[in-house]
Coordinates of C-alpha atoms in Angstrom, one line a residue:
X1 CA 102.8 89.3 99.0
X2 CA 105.3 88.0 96.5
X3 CA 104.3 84.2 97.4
X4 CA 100.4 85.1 96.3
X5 CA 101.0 86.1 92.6
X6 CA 99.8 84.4 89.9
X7 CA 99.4 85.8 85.9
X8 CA 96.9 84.5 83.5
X9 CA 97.5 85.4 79.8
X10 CA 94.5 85.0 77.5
X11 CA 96.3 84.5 73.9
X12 CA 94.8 86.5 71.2
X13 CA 94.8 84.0 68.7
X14 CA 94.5 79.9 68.3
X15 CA 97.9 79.6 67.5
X16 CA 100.6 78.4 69.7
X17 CA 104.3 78.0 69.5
X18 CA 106.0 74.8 70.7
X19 CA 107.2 76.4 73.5
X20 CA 109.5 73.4 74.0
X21 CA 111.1 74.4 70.7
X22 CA 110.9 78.0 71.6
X23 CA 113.3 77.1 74.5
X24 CA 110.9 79.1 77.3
X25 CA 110.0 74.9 78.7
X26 CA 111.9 71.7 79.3
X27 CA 110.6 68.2 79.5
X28 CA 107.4 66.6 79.1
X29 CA 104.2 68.4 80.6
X30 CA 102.3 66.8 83.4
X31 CA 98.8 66.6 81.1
X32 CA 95.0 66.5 83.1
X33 CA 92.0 66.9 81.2
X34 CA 88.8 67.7 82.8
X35 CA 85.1 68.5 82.4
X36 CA 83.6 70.7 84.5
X37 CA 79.7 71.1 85.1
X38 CA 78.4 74.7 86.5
X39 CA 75.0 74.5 88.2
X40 CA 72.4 77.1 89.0
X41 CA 69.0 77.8 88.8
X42 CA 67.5 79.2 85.3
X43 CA 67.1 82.6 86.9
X44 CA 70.9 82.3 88.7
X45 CA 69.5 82.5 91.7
X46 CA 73.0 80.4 92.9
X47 CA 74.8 83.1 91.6
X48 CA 73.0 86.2 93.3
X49 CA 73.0 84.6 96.3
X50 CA 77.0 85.1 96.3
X51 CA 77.7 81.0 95.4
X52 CA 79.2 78.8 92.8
X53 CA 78.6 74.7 92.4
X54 CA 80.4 72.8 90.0
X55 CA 81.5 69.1 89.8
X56 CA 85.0 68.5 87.8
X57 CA 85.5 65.4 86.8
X58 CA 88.9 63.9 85.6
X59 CA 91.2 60.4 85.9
X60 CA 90.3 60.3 89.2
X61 CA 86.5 60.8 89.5
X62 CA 84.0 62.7 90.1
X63 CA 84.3 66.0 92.8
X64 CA 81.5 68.6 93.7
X65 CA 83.0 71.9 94.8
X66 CA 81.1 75.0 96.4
X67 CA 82.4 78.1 96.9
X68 CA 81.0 81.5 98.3
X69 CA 82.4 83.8 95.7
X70 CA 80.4 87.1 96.9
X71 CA 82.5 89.1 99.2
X72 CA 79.9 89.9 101.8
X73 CA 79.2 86.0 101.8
X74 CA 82.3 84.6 102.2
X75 CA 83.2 86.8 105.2
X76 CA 80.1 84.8 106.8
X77 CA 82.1 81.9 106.5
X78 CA 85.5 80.2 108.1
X79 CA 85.9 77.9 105.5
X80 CA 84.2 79.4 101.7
X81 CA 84.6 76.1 100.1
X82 CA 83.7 72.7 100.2
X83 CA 84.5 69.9 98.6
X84 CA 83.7 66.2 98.4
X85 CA 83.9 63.6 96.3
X86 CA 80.5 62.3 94.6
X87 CA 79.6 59.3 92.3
X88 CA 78.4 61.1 89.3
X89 CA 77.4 64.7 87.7
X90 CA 74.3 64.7 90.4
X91 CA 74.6 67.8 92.4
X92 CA 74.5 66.4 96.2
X93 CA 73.2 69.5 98.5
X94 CA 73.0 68.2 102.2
X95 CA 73.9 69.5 105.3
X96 CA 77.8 69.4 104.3
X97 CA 77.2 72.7 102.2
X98 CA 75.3 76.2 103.1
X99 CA 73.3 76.2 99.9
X100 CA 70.3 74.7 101.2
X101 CA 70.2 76.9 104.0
X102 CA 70.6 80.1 102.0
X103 CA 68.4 78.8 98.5
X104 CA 66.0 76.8 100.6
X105 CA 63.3 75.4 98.0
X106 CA 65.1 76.6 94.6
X107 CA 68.0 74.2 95.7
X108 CA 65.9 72.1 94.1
X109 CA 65.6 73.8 90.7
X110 CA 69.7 73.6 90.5
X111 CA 70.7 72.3 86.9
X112 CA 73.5 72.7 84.5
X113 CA 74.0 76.0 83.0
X114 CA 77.1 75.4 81.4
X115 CA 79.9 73.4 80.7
X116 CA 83.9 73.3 80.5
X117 CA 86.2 71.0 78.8
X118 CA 90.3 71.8 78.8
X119 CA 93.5 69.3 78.6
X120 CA 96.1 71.4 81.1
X121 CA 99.4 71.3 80.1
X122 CA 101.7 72.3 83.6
X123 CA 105.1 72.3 83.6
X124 CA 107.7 73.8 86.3
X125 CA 110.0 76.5 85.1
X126 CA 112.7 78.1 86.4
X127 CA 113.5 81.5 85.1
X128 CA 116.0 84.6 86.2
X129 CA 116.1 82.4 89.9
X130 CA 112.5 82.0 89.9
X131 CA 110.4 78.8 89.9
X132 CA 107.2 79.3 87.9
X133 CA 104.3 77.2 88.0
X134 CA 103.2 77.7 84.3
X135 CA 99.5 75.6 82.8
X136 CA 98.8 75.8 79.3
X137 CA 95.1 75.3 79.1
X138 CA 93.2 74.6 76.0
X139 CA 89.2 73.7 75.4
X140 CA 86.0 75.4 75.4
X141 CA 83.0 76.6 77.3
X142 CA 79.8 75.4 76.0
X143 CA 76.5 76.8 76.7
X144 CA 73.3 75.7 75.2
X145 CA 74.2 76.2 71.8
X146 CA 76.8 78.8 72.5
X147 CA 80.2 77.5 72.8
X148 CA 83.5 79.6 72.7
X149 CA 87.1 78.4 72.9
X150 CA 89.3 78.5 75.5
X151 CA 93.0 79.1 75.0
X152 CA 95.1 80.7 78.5
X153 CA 98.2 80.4 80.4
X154 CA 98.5 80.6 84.2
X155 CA 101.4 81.2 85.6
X156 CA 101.8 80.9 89.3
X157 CA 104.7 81.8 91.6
X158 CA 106.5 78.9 93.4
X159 CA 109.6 80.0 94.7
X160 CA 111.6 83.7 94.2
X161 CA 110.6 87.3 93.5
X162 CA 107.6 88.2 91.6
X163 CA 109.4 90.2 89.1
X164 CA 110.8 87.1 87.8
X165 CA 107.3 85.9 86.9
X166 CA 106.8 88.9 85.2
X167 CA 109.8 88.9 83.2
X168 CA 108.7 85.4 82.2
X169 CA 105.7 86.7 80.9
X170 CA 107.3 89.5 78.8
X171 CA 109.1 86.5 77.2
X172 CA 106.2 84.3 76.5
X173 CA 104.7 87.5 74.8
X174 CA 107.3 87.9 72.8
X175 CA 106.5 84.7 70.6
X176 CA 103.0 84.6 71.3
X177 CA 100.2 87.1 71.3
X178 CA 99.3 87.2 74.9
X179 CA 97.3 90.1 76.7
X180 CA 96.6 90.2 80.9
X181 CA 93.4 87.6 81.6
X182 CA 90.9 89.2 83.9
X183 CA 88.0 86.8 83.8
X184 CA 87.8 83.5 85.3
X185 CA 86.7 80.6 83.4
X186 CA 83.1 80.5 85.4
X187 CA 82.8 84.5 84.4
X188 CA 83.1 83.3 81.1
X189 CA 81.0 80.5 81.1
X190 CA 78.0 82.8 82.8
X191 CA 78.7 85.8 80.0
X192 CA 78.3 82.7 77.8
X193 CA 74.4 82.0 79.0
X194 CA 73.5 86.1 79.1
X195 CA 72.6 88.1 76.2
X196 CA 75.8 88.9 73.8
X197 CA 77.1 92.2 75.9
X198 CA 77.6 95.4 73.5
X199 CA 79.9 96.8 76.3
X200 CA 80.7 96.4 79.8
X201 CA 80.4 99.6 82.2
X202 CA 82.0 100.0 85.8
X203 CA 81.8 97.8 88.5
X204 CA 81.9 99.1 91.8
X205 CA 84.9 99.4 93.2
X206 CA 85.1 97.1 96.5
X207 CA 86.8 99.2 98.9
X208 CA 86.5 98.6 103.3
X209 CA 86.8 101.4 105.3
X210 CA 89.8 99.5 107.4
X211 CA 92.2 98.8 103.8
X212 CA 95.2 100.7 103.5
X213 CA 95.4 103.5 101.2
X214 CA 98.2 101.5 98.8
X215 CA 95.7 98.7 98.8
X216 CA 92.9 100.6 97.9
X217 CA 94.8 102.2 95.0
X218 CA 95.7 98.8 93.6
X219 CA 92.2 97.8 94.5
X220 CA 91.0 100.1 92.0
X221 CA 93.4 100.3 89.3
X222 CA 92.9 96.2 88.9
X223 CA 89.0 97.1 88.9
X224 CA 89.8 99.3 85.8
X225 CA 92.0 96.9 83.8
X226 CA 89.4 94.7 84.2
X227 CA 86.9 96.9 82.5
X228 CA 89.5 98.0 79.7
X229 CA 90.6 94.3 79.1
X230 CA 86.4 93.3 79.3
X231 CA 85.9 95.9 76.3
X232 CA 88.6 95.3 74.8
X233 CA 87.7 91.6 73.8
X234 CA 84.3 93.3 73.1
X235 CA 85.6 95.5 70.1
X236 CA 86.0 92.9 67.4
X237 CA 82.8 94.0 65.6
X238 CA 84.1 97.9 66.1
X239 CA 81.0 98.9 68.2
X240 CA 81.0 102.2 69.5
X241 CA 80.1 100.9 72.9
X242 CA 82.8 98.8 73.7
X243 CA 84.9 101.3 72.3
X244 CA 83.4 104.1 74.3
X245 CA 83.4 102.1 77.6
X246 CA 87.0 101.0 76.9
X247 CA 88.3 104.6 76.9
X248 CA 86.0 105.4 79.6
X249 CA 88.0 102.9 81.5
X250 CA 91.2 103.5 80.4
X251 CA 90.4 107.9 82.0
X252 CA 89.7 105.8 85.1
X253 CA 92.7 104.4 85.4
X254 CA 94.3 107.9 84.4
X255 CA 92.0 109.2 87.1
X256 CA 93.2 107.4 89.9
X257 CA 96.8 107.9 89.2
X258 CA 95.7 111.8 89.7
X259 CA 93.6 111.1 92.8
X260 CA 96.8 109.0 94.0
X261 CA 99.8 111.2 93.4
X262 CA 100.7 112.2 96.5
X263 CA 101.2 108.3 97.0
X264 CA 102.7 107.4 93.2
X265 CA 106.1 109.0 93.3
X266 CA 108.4 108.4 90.8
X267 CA 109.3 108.1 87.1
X268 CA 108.2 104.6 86.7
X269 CA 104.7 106.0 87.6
X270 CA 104.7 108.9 85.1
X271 CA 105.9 106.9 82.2
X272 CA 102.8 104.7 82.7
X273 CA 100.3 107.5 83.2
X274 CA 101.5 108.6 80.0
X275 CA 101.3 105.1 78.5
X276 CA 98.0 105.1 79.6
X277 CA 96.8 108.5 77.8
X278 CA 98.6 107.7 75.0
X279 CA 96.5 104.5 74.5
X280 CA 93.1 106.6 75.6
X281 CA 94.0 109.1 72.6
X282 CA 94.5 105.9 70.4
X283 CA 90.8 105.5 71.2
X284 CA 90.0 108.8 71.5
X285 CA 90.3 109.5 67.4
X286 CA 87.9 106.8 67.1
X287 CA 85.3 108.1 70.1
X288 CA 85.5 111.8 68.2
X289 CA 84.1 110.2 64.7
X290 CA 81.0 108.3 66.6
X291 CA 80.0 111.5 68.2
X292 CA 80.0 113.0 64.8
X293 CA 78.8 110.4 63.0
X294 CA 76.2 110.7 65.8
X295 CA 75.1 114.0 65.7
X296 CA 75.4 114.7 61.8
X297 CA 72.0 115.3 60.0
X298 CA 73.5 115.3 56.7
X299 CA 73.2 111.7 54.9
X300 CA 76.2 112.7 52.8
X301 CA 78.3 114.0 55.3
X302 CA 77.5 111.0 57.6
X303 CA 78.5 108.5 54.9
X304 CA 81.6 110.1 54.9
X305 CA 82.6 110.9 58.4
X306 CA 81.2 106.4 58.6
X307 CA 84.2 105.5 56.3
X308 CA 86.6 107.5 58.2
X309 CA 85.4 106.0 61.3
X310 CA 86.0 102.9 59.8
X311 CA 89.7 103.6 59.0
X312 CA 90.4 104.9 62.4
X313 CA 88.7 102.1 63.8
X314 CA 91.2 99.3 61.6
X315 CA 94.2 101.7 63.0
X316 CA 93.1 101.5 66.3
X317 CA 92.7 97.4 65.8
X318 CA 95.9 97.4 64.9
X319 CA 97.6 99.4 67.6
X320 CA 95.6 97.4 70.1
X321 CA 96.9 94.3 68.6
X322 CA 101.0 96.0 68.6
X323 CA 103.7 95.0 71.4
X324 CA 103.7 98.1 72.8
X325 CA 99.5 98.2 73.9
X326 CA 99.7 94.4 74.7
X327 CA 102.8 95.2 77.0
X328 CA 101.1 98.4 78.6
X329 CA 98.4 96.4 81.1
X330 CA 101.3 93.7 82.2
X331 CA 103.6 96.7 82.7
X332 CA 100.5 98.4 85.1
X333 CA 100.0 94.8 86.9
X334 CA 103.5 94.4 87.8
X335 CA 103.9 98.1 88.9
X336 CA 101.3 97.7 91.5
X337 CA 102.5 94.5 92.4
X338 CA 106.4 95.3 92.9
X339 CA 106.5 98.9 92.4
X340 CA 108.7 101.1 95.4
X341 CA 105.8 103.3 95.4
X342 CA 104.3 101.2 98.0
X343 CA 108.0 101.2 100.4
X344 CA 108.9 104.6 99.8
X345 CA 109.5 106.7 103.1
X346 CA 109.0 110.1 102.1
X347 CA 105.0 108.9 101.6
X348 CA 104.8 107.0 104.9
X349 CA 102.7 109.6 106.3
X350 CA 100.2 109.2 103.4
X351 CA 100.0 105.1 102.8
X352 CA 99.3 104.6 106.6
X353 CA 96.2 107.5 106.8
X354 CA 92.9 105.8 107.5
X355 CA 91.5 105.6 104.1
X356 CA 88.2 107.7 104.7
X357 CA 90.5 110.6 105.2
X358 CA 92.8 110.1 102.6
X359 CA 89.2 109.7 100.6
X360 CA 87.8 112.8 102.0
X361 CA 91.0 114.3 101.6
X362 CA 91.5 113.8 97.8
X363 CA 87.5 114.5 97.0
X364 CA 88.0 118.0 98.8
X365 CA 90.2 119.0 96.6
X366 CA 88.9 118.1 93.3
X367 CA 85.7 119.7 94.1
X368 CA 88.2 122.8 94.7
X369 CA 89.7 122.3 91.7
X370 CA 86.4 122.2 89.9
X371 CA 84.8 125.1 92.3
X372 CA 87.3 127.2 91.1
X373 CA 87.6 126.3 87.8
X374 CA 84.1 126.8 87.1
X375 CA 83.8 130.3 88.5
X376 CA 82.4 132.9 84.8
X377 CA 81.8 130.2 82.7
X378 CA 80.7 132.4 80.1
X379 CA 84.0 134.8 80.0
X380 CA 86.5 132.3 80.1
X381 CA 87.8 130.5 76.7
X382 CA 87.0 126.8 75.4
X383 CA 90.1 125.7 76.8
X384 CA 89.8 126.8 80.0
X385 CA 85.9 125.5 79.7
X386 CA 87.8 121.8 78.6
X387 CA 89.7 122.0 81.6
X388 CA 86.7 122.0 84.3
X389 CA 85.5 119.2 82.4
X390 CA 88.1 117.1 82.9
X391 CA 88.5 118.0 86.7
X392 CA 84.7 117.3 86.7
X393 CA 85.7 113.8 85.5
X394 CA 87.6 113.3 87.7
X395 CA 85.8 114.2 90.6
X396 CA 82.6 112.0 89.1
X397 CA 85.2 108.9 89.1
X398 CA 86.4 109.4 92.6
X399 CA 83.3 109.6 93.7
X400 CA 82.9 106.5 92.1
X401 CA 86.1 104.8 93.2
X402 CA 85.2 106.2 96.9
X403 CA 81.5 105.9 96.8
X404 CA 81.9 101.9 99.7
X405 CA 83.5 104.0 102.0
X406 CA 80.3 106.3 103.0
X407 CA 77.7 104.3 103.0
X408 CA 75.3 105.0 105.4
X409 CA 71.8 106.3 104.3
X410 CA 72.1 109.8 104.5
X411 CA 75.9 109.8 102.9
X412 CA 74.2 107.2 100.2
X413 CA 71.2 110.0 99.3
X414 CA 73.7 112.5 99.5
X415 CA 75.7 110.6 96.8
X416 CA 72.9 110.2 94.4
X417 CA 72.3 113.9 94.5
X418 CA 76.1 114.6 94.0
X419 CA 76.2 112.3 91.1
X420 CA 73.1 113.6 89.2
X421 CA 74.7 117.2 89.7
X422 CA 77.8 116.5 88.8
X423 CA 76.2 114.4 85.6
X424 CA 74.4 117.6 84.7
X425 CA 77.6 119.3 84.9
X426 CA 79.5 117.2 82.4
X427 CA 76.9 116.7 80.1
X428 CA 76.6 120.8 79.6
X429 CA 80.2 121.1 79.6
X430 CA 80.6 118.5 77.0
X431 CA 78.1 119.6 74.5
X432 CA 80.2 122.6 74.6
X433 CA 83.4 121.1 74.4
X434 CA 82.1 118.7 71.1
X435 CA 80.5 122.1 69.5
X436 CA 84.4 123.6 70.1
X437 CA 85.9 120.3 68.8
X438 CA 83.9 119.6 65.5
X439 CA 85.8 122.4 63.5
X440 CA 89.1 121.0 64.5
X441 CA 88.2 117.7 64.2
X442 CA 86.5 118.4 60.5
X443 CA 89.6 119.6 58.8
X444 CA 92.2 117.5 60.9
X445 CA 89.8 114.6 58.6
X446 CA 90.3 116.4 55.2
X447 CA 86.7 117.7 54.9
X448 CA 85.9 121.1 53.0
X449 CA 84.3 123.9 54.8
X450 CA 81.2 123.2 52.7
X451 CA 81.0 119.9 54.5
X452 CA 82.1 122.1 57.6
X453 CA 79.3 124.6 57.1
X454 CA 76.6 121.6 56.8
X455 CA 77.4 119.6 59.7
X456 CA 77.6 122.9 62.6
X457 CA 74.2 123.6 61.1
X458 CA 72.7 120.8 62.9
X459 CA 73.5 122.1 67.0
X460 CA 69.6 123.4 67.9
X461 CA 70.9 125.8 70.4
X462 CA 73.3 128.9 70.5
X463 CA 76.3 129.0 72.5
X464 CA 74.7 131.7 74.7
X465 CA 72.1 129.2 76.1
X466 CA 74.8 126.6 76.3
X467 CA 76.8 128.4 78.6
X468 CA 74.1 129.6 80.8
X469 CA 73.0 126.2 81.0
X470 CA 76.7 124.8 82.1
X471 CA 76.8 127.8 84.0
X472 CA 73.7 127.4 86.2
X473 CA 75.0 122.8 86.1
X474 CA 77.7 124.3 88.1
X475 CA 76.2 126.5 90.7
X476 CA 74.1 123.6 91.2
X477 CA 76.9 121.3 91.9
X478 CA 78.7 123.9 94.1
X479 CA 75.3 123.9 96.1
X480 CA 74.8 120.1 96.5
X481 CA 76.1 118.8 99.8
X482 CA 78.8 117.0 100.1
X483 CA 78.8 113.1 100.6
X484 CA 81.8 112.4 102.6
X485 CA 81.2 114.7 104.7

């Protein structure tokens, strides 16, 4: 697969190094700029319908290109794209392309939804015995009267292993601030048209019963660096969504390394699993003051606990912004990539197992794990309570990573029960869990027990009624059928 890869870096700011002075490039560039017109229909009918139309124009002229981009629709087809060259920026939609056929009279409604404009700067590199294919591309995306910049570097591998593209990487982040690009320039261009997002939660994962099991684990580990890197560019204003659904992402990723282990031997593995919590905690401080600030009814108290959301925020910004959590996704990437994990022998027996049954295999016994674990709710201590609701997690994301494989009707209403009980479950749990926290949390801040006294007045119910309420969650899980099987 080493003959596939390709890297694009998003730079987090608008300044770049002369990377000819730098030493990473020699010579002059091969320089291409181009404009390139999206179509669709006002309602993105194109889009929904699992295409994308666009016509680039540059020195040479003008060239239409559709694509079917949806999965399901570009397994229809032998050849997903076509191309042709036309005079000018008219869509042509004859025969030669399937949108017709699929749009039939809304064809006719196509116009421009957006539009991009980059100069490409590509030079060939060759570093550590590997030739790189590396495009510096600057511009922006306009929209309407939205228009954001663009300002990305693609690196492609021409010749040699992959990890010498990686490598190359690390040393282009070393002088610039780069982080791991996850959205194409038409993704962006479409976000550009839609409401400003807050926060972007999970996609589902896109898992075929017939993928291997190492496939399906990088399969869903890309799907939640996606998410992370999507809120991540979302948490310059310091919403509490994008900061939520970041760390929400980040457990995923944590998730499927547990829900994976019998496959992810090694040291290499652990070190980034505990990367990866370390960042989630970096978060996590953050995530603790919004549910407070949340669930405070004193105005005092609340202004307070705001500022120090605020600081932890900036420090958080900060840490985000560092080497070592710019690093941490590129490290992931080129782990799943080139890691041994996926040649070892001793787990063989594991990567070739149909998926299903690795699936049904790994979601039997987290539901153990959480059967168990949630036996006397009521007599066991807050940490032991904590420790169901992370096994509960984990079986909720599972489900989630899983959820393509089973998809026939009855397995699909069997999910959504599954999912609401296990919902139930977690929420009980975690009201409990917050109620434990908030003392902690309190004085780890620096706040008297006045303030202390003022802010656990405000939880309406006892403890008692708590626990018989995650109590009874649970025997309702226990009791829901199971969808995989």
């Amino acid at each position: 697969m080493g003959q596939d890869v390709e890297l694009k870096l998003d730079l987090a700011g608008e300044e770049i190094v002369d990377l000819v002075a730098a030493g990473l490039v020699s010579g002059e560039p091969v320089v291409l700029a181009r404009h390139v017109v999206y179509y669709d229909t006002p309602d993105r009918a194109l889009r929904a319908a699992g295409f994308s139309l666009r016509i680039r124009k540059d020195a040479e002229g003008y060239v239409q290109i559709a694509k079917a981009v949806g999965a399901g629709i570009a397994s229809v087809f032998a050849r997903p794209k076509w191309e042709r060259n036309v005079e000018n920026d008219t869509p042509v939609l004859d025969d030669t392309t399937p949108i017709r056929a699929f749009l039939g009279r809304r064809a006719d409604e196509i116009q421009p939804v957006f539009e991009i404009a980059t100069e490409r700067r590509r030079w060939s590199v060759l570093w550590e015995g590997t030739g790189i294919e590396m495009a510096l591309d600057r511009g922006s995306i306009v929209a309407g009267d939205r228009k954001a910049p663009i300002a990305e570097i693609k690196l492609e591998l021409e010749d040699g292993k992959p990890d010498g593209l990686f490598s190359f990487a690390r040393r282009l982040g070393a002088v610039m601030p780069l982080r791991l690009g996850v959205l194409s320039k038409a993704e962006r261009g479409y976000w550009l048209t839609a409401s400003p997002a807050r926060a972007v939660k999970a996609d589902p994962v896109a898992l075929v019963a017939d993928m291997s099991v190492s496939a399906a684990f990088r399969t869903i580990a890309h799907a939640c660096i996606r998410q992370f890197r999507m809120n991540e560019d979302l948490m310059d204003d310091g919403g509490e969504d994008a900061v939520h659904q970041a760390r929400v992402a980040l457990r995923r990723l944590r998730s499927a390394f547990s829900v994976f282990n019998l496959l992810l031997e090694g040291e290499t593995g652990a070190r980034l699993a505990n990367e990866v919590k370390w960042l989630a905690g970096v978060l996590g401080s953050v995530r603790d003051l919004d549910v407070l600030v949340a669930r405070c009814k004193d105005d005092a108290l609340r202004a307070r606990l705001a500022e120090a959301r605020a600081t932890a925020f900036r420090e958080a910004a900060t840490t985000l912004a560092g080497p070592r959590a710019r690093a941490l996704m590129l490290d992931v990437e080129e782990w799943l990539v080139c890691g041994s994990w996926q040649t070892q022998r001793r787990t063989r027996e594991v990567r070739t197992q149909p998926l299903p049954d690795f699936a049904a295999g790994a979601l039997d016994r987290l539901r153990r794990k959480v059967k168990k674990g949630g036996r006397d709710l009521a007599d066991v201590d807050d940490e032991a309570r904590h420790a169901v609701r992370k096994d509960a997690k984990k079986l909720r994301y599972a489900a989630g990573f899983f959820a393509a494989l089973f998809d026939r009707k009855r397995q699909k209403r069997r999910y959504g029960r599954f999912i609401d009980a296990l919902e139930a479950l977690q929420d009980r749990l975690g009201v409990l869990n917050d109620t434990a926290d908030m003392p902690e949390v309190l004085v780890r801040l620096g706040f008297d027990e006045k303030a202390l006294t003022a802010f656990t007045k405000t939880e309406p119910q006892s403890s008692a009624d708590m626990l018989a309420a995650a109590a009874e969650a649970h025997e309702a899980l226990i009791d829901t059928k199971r969808f995989w099987r």
